[in-house]
Tab-separated table of C-alpha atoms in Angstrom:
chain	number	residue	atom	x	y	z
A	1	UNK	CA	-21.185	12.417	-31.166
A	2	UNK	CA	-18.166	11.210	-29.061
A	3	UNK	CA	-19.227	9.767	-25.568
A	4	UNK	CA	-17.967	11.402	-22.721
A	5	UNK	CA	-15.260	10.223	-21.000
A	6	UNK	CA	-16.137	9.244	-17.245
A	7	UNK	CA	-12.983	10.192	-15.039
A	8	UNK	CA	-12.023	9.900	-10.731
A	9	UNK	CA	-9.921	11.402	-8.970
A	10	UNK	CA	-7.964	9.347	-6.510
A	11	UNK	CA	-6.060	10.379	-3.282
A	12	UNK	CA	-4.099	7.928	-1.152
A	13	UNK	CA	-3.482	9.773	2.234
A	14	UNK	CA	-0.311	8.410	4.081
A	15	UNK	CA	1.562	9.730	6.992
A	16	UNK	CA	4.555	11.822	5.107
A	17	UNK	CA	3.018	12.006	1.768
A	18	UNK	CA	-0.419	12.559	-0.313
A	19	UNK	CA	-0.705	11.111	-3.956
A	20	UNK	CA	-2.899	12.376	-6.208
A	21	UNK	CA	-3.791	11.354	-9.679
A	22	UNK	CA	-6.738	11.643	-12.457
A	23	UNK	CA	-7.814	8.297	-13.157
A	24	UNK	CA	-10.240	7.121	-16.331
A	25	UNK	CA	-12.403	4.044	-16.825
A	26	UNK	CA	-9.391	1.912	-18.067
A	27	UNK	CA	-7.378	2.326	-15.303
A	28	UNK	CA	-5.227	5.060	-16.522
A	29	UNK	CA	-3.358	7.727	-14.570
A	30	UNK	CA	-4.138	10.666	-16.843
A	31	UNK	CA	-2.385	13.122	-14.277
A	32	UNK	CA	-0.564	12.744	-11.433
A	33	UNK	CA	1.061	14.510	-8.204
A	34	UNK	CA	2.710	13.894	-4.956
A	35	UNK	CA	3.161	16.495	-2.211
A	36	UNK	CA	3.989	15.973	1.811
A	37	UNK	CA	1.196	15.302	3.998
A	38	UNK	CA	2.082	17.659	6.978
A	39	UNK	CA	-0.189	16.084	10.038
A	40	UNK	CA	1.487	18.488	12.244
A	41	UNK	CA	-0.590	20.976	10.321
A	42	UNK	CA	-3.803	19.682	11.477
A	43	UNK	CA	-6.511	17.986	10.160
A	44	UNK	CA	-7.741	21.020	8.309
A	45	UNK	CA	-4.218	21.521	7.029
A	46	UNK	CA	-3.848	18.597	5.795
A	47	UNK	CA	-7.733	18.400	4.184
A	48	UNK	CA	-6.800	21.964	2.682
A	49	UNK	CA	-3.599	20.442	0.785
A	50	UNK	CA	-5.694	17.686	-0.552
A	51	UNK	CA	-8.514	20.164	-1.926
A	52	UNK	CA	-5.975	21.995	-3.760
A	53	UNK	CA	-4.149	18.765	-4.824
A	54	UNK	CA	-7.799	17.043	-6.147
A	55	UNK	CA	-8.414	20.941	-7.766
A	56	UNK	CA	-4.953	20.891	-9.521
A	57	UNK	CA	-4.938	17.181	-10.778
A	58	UNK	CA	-8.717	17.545	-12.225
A	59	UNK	CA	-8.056	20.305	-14.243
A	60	UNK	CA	-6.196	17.848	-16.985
A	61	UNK	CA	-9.661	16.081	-17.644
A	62	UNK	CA	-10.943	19.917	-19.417
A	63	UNK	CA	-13.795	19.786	-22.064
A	64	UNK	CA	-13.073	15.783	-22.846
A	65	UNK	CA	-15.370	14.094	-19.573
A	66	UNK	CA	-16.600	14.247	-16.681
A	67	UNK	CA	-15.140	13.485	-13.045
A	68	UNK	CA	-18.087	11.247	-11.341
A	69	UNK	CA	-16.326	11.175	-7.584
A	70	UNK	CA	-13.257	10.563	-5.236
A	71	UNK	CA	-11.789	7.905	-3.798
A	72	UNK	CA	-9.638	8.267	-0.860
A	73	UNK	CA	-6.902	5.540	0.314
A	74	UNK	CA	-5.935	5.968	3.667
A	75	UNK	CA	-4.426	3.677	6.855
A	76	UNK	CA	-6.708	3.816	10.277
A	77	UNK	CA	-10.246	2.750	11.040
A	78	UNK	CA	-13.628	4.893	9.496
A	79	UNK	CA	-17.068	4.775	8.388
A	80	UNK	CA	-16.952	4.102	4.514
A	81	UNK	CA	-21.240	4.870	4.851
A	82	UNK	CA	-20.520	8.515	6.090
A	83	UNK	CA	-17.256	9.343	5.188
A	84	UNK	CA	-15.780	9.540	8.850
A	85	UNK	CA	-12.494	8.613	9.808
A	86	UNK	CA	-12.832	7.146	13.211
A	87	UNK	CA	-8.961	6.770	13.658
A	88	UNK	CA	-5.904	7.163	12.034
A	89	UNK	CA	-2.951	7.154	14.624
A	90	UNK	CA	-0.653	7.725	11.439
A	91	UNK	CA	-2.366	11.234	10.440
A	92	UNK	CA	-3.634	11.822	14.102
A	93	UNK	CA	-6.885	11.920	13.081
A	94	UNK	CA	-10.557	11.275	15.354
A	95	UNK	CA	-13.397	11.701	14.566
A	96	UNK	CA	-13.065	13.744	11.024
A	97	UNK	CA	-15.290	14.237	8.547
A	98	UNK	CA	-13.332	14.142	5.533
A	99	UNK	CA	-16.345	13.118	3.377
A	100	UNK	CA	-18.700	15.665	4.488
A	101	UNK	CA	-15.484	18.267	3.846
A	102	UNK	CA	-15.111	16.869	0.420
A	103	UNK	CA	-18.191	16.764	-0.903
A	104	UNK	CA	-18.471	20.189	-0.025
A	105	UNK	CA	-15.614	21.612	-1.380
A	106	UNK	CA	-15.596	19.556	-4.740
A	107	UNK	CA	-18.767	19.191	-4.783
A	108	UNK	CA	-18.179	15.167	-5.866
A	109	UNK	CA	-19.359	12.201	-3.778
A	110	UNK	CA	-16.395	10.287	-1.896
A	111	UNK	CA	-15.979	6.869	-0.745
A	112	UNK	CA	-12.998	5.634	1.356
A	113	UNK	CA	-11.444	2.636	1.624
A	114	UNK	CA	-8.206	0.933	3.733
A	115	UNK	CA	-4.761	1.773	1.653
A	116	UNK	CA	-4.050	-1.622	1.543
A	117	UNK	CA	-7.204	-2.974	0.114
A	118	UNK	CA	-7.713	-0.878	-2.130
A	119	UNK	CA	-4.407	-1.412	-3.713
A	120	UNK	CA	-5.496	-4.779	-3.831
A	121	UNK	CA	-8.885	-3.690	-5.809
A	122	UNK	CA	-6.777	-1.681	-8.134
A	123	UNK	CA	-4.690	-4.801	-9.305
A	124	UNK	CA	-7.671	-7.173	-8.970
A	125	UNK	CA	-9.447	-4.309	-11.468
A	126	UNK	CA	-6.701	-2.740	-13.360
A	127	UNK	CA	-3.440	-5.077	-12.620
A	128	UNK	CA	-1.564	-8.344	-12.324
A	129	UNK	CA	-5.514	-9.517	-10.773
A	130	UNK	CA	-7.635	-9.186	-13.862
A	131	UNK	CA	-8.104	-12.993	-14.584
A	132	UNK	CA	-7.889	-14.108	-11.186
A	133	UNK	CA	-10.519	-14.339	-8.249
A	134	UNK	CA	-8.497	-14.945	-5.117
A	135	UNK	CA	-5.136	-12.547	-4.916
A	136	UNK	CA	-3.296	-11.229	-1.677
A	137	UNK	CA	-1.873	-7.578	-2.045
A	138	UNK	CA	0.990	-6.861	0.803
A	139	UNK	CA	2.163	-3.460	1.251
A	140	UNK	CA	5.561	-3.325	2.995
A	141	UNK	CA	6.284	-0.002	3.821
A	142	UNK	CA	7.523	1.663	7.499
A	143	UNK	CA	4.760	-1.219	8.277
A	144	UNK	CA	3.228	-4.100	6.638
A	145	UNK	CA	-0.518	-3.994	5.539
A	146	UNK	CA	-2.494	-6.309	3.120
A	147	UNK	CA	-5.462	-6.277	1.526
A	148	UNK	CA	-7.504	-9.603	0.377
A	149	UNK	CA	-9.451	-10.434	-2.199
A	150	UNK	CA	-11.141	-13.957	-1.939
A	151	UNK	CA	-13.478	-15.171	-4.471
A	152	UNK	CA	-13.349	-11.885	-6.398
A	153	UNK	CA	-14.601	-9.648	-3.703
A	154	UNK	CA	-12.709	-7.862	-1.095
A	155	UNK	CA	-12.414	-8.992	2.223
A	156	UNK	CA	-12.928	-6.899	4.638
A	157	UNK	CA	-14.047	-9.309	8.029
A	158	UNK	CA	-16.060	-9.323	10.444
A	159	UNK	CA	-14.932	-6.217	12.220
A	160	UNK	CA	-13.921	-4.762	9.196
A	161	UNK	CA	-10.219	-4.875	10.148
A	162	UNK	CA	-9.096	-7.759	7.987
A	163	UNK	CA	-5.698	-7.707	6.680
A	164	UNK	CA	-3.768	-6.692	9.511
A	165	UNK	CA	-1.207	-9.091	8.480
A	166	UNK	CA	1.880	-7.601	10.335
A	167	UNK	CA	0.791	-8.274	13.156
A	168	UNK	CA	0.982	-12.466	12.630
A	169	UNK	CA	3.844	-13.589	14.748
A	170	UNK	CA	6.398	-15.503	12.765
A	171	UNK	CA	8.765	-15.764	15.647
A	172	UNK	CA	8.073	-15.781	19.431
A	173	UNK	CA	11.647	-14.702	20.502
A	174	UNK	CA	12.165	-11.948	17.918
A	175	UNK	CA	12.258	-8.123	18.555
A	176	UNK	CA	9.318	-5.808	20.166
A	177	UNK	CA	6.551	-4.817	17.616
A	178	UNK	CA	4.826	-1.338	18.152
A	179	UNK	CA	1.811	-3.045	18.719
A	180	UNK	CA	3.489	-4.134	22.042
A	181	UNK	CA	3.786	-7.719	21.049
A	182	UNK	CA	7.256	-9.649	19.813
A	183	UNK	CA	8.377	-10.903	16.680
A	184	UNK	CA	5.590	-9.676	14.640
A	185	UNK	CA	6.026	-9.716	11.293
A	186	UNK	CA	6.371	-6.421	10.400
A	187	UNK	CA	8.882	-6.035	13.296
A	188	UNK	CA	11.020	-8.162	11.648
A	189	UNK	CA	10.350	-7.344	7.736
A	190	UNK	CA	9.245	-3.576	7.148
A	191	UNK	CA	11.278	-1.108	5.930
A	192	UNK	CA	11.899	-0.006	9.683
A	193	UNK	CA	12.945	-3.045	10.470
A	194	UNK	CA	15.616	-3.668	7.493
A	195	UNK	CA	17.001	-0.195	8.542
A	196	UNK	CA	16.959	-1.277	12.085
A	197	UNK	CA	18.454	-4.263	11.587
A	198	UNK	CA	21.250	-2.898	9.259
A	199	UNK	CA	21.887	0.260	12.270
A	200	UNK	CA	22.379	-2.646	14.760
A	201	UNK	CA	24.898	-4.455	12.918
A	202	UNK	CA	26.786	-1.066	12.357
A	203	UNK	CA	26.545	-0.167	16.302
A	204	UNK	CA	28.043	-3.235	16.964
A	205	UNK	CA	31.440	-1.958	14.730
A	206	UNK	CA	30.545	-4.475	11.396
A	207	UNK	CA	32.179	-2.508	8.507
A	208	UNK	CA	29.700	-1.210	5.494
A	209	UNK	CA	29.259	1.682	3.511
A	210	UNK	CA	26.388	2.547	5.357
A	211	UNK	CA	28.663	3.781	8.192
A	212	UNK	CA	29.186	6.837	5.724
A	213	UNK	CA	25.181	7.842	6.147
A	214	UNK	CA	25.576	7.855	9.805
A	215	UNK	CA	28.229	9.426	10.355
A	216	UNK	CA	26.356	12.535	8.160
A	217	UNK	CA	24.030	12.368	10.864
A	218	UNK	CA	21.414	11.005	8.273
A	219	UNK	CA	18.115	8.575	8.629
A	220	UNK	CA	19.387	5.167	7.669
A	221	UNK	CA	16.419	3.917	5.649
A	222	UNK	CA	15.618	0.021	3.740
A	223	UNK	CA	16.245	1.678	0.400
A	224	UNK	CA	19.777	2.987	1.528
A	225	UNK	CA	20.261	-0.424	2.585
A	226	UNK	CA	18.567	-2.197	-0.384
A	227	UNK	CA	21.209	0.666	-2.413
A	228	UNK	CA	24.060	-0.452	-0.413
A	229	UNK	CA	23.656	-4.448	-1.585
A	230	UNK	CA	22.983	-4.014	-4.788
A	231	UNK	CA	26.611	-2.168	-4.667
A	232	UNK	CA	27.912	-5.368	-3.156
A	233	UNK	CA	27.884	-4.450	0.350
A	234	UNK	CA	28.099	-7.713	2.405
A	235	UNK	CA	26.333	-6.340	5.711
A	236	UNK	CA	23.655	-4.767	3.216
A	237	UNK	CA	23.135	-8.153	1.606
A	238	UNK	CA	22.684	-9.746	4.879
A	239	UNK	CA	20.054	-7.946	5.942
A	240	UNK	CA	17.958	-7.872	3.006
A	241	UNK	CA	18.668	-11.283	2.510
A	242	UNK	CA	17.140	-11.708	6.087
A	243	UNK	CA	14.219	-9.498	5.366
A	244	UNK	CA	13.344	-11.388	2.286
A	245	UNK	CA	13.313	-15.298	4.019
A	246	UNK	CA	11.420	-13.521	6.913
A	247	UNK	CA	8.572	-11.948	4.048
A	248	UNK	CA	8.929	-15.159	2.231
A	249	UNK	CA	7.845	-17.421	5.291
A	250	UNK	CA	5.024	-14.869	6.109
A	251	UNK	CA	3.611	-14.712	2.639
A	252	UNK	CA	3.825	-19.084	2.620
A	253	UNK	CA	1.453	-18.826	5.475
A	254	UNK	CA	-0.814	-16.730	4.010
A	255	UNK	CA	-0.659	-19.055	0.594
A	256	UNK	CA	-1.158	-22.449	3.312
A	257	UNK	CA	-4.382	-20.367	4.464
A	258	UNK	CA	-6.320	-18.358	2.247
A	259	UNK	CA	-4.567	-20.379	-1.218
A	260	UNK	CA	-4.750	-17.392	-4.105
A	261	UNK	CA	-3.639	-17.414	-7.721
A	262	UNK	CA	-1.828	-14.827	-7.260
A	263	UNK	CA	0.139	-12.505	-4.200
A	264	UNK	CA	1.363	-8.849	-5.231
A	265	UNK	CA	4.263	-6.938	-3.334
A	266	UNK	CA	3.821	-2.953	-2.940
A	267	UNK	CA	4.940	-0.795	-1.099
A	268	UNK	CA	8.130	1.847	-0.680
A	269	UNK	CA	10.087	-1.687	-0.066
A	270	UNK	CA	8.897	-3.506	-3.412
A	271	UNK	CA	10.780	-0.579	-4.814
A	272	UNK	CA	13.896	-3.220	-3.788
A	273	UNK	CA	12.016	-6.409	-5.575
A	274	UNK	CA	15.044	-7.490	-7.459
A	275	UNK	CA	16.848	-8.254	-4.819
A	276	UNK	CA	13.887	-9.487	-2.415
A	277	UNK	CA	12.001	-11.330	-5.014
A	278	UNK	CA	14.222	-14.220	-6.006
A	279	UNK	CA	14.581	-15.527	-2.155
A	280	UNK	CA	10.858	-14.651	-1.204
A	281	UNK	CA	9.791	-16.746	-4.486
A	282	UNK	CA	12.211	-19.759	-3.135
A	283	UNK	CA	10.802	-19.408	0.410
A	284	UNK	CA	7.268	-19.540	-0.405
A	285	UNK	CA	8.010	-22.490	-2.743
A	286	UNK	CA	9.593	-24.456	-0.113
A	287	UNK	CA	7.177	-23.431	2.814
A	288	UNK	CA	3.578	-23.102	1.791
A	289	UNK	CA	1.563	-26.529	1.074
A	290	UNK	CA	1.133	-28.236	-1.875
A	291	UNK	CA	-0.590	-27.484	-4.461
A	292	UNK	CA	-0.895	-23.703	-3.771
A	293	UNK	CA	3.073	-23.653	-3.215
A	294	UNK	CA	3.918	-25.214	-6.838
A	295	UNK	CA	1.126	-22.991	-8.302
A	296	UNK	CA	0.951	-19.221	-6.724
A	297	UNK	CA	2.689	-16.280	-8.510
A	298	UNK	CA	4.406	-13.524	-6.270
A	299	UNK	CA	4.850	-10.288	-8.525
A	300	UNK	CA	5.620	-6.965	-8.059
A	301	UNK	CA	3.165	-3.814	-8.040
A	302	UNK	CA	1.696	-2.886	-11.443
A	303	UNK	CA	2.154	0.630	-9.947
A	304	UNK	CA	4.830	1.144	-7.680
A	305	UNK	CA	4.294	4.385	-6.532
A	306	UNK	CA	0.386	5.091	-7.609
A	307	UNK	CA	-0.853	1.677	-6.646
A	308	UNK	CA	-2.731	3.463	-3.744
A	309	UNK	CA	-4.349	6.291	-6.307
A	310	UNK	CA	-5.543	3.637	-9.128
A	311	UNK	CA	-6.957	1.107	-5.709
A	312	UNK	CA	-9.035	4.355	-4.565
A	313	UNK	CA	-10.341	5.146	-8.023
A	314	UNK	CA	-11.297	1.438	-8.818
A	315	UNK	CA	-13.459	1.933	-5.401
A	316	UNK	CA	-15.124	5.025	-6.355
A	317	UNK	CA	-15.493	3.698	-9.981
A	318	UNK	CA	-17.136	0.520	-8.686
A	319	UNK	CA	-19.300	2.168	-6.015
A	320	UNK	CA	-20.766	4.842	-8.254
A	321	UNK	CA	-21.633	1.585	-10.730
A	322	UNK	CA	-19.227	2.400	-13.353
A	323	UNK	CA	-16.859	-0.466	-12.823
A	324	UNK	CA	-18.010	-4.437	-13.113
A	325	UNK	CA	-15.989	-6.770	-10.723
A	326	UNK	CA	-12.942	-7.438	-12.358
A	327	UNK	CA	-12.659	-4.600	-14.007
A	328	UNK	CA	-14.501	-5.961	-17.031
């Protein structure tokens, strides 16, 4: 008789869109689906999209196995334990039970776990990690998160906050961070920021095709800018040149401190690694100490849009006991 196949669902909860996806033993997105997260709708809004979205992506699994639980990726501070998300300034959230809600509805156990770290679980399980006990996963999105593994465990601190890692100053006299500090590191290397920087230049009358998405009255974003240097747009290249010596020097830090194997780059601006990779790569090479700056290897995301999903169902896979460490 064939065994049954032991399935998860995971759910990575951002701030303008939920991703969904079926996930086996192997790491495997069997089925998969992305819809807008709507926090003006509510916490029960939003809760009500992901039942349906958890209800629709399940169905693939059938006759052939079972679905043991739910992992949920999500930015903000909650209770893992109870399944209570204390914060999330992102979503708008206090004080909700998503867990309890869950359970309920789908009738599956649920464990949650920071975006960011469980990415990092997911490669250290599924990815880039599998061989390697000490990686750094850095998500650089509208912000910049990160999520540590150390000694084949994640990291999570003594306040259970580690890995807020763009919030590290890398220089004094640079802009205002929404944390209310300056030159932070995601002020200066995020996705915001490389659209910031690029809308600056153009106030200031530099020439670049990018005028033509202002002028339509249109959100200047970092892929629009990352678009706009890969078609040989000089201002473009500037800035993303910029942003990748200013990720570079924050990742050779991190290297000098915590020295991995290995650091991965997610995120919506990893989408852009071609052109950040090659200068980050350099930077860290010339910055970070010896040994660990000769020896650590900066890739991209195994998954560069599901990297959240396949993090959340390596949690719930290795909380229910169905994963080993390492995904072996």
């Amino acid at each position: 008789m064939e065994k049954e196949r032991s399935y998860v669902l995971g759910v990575d909860l951002g701030g303008t869109k939920i991703a969904f996806g079926l996930v086996d033993q192997a790491g495997r997105v069997i089925n998969e689906m992305i819809v807008p997260t709507r926090p003006d709708d509510g916490a029960a809004g939003v809760i009500e999209r992901i039942v349906t979205g958890l209800r629709l992506v399940a169905a693939e699994a059938g006759k052939g196995g079972g679905i043991k639980g739910v992992g949920m990726a999500l930015p903000g501070v909650f209770d893992s334990d109870g399944g209570r998300v204390i914060l999330s300034a992102n979503l708008n959230w206090r004080n909700v039970p998503v867990g309890e809600i869950l359970t309920r509805e789908l009738n599956l156990p649920l464990f949650l776990e920071n975006d960011a770290r469980a990415a990092a679980w997911g490669e250290k399980c599924f990815g880039h990690g599998r061989n390697v006990e000490n990686l750094l996963y850095i998500a650089i999105g509208t912000g910049i998160g990160g999520g540590l593994i150390l000694g084949g465990r994640i990291y999570r601190g003594h306040h259970g906050n580690a890995g807020e890692i763009g919030h590290m100053v890398v220089n004094p006299a640079g802009p205002r961070c929404g944390c209310g500090n300056y030159g932070c590191w995601e002020a200066l290397a995020s996705g915001k920021a490389i659209a910031g920087r690029a809308a600056a230049f153009l106030a200031a009358g530099r020439p670049s095709i990018l005028g033509e998405i202002i002028n339509r009255n249109e959100e200047l974003t970092a892929l629009h800018v990352a678009s706009a240097a890969a078609d040989g747009d000089k201002l473009a290249q500037e800035v993303m040149e910029e942003a990748a010596n200013y990720i570079g020097l924050g990742i050779a830090s991190l290297v000098t401190i915590f020295d991995p194997e290995l650091v991965v780059l997610g995120g919506g601006v990893s989408r852009t690694g071609s052109l950040l990779l090659p200068t980050v790569t350099r930077v860290v090479r010339q910055r970070a100490l010896p040994p660990a700056a000769s020896s650590v290897q900066v890739v991209l995301s195994t998954w560069p849009e599901m990297a959240g999903v396949v993090g959340a169902a390596a949690i719930a896979f290795t909380r229910l006991g169905l994963l080993d460490e390492g995904g072996r």
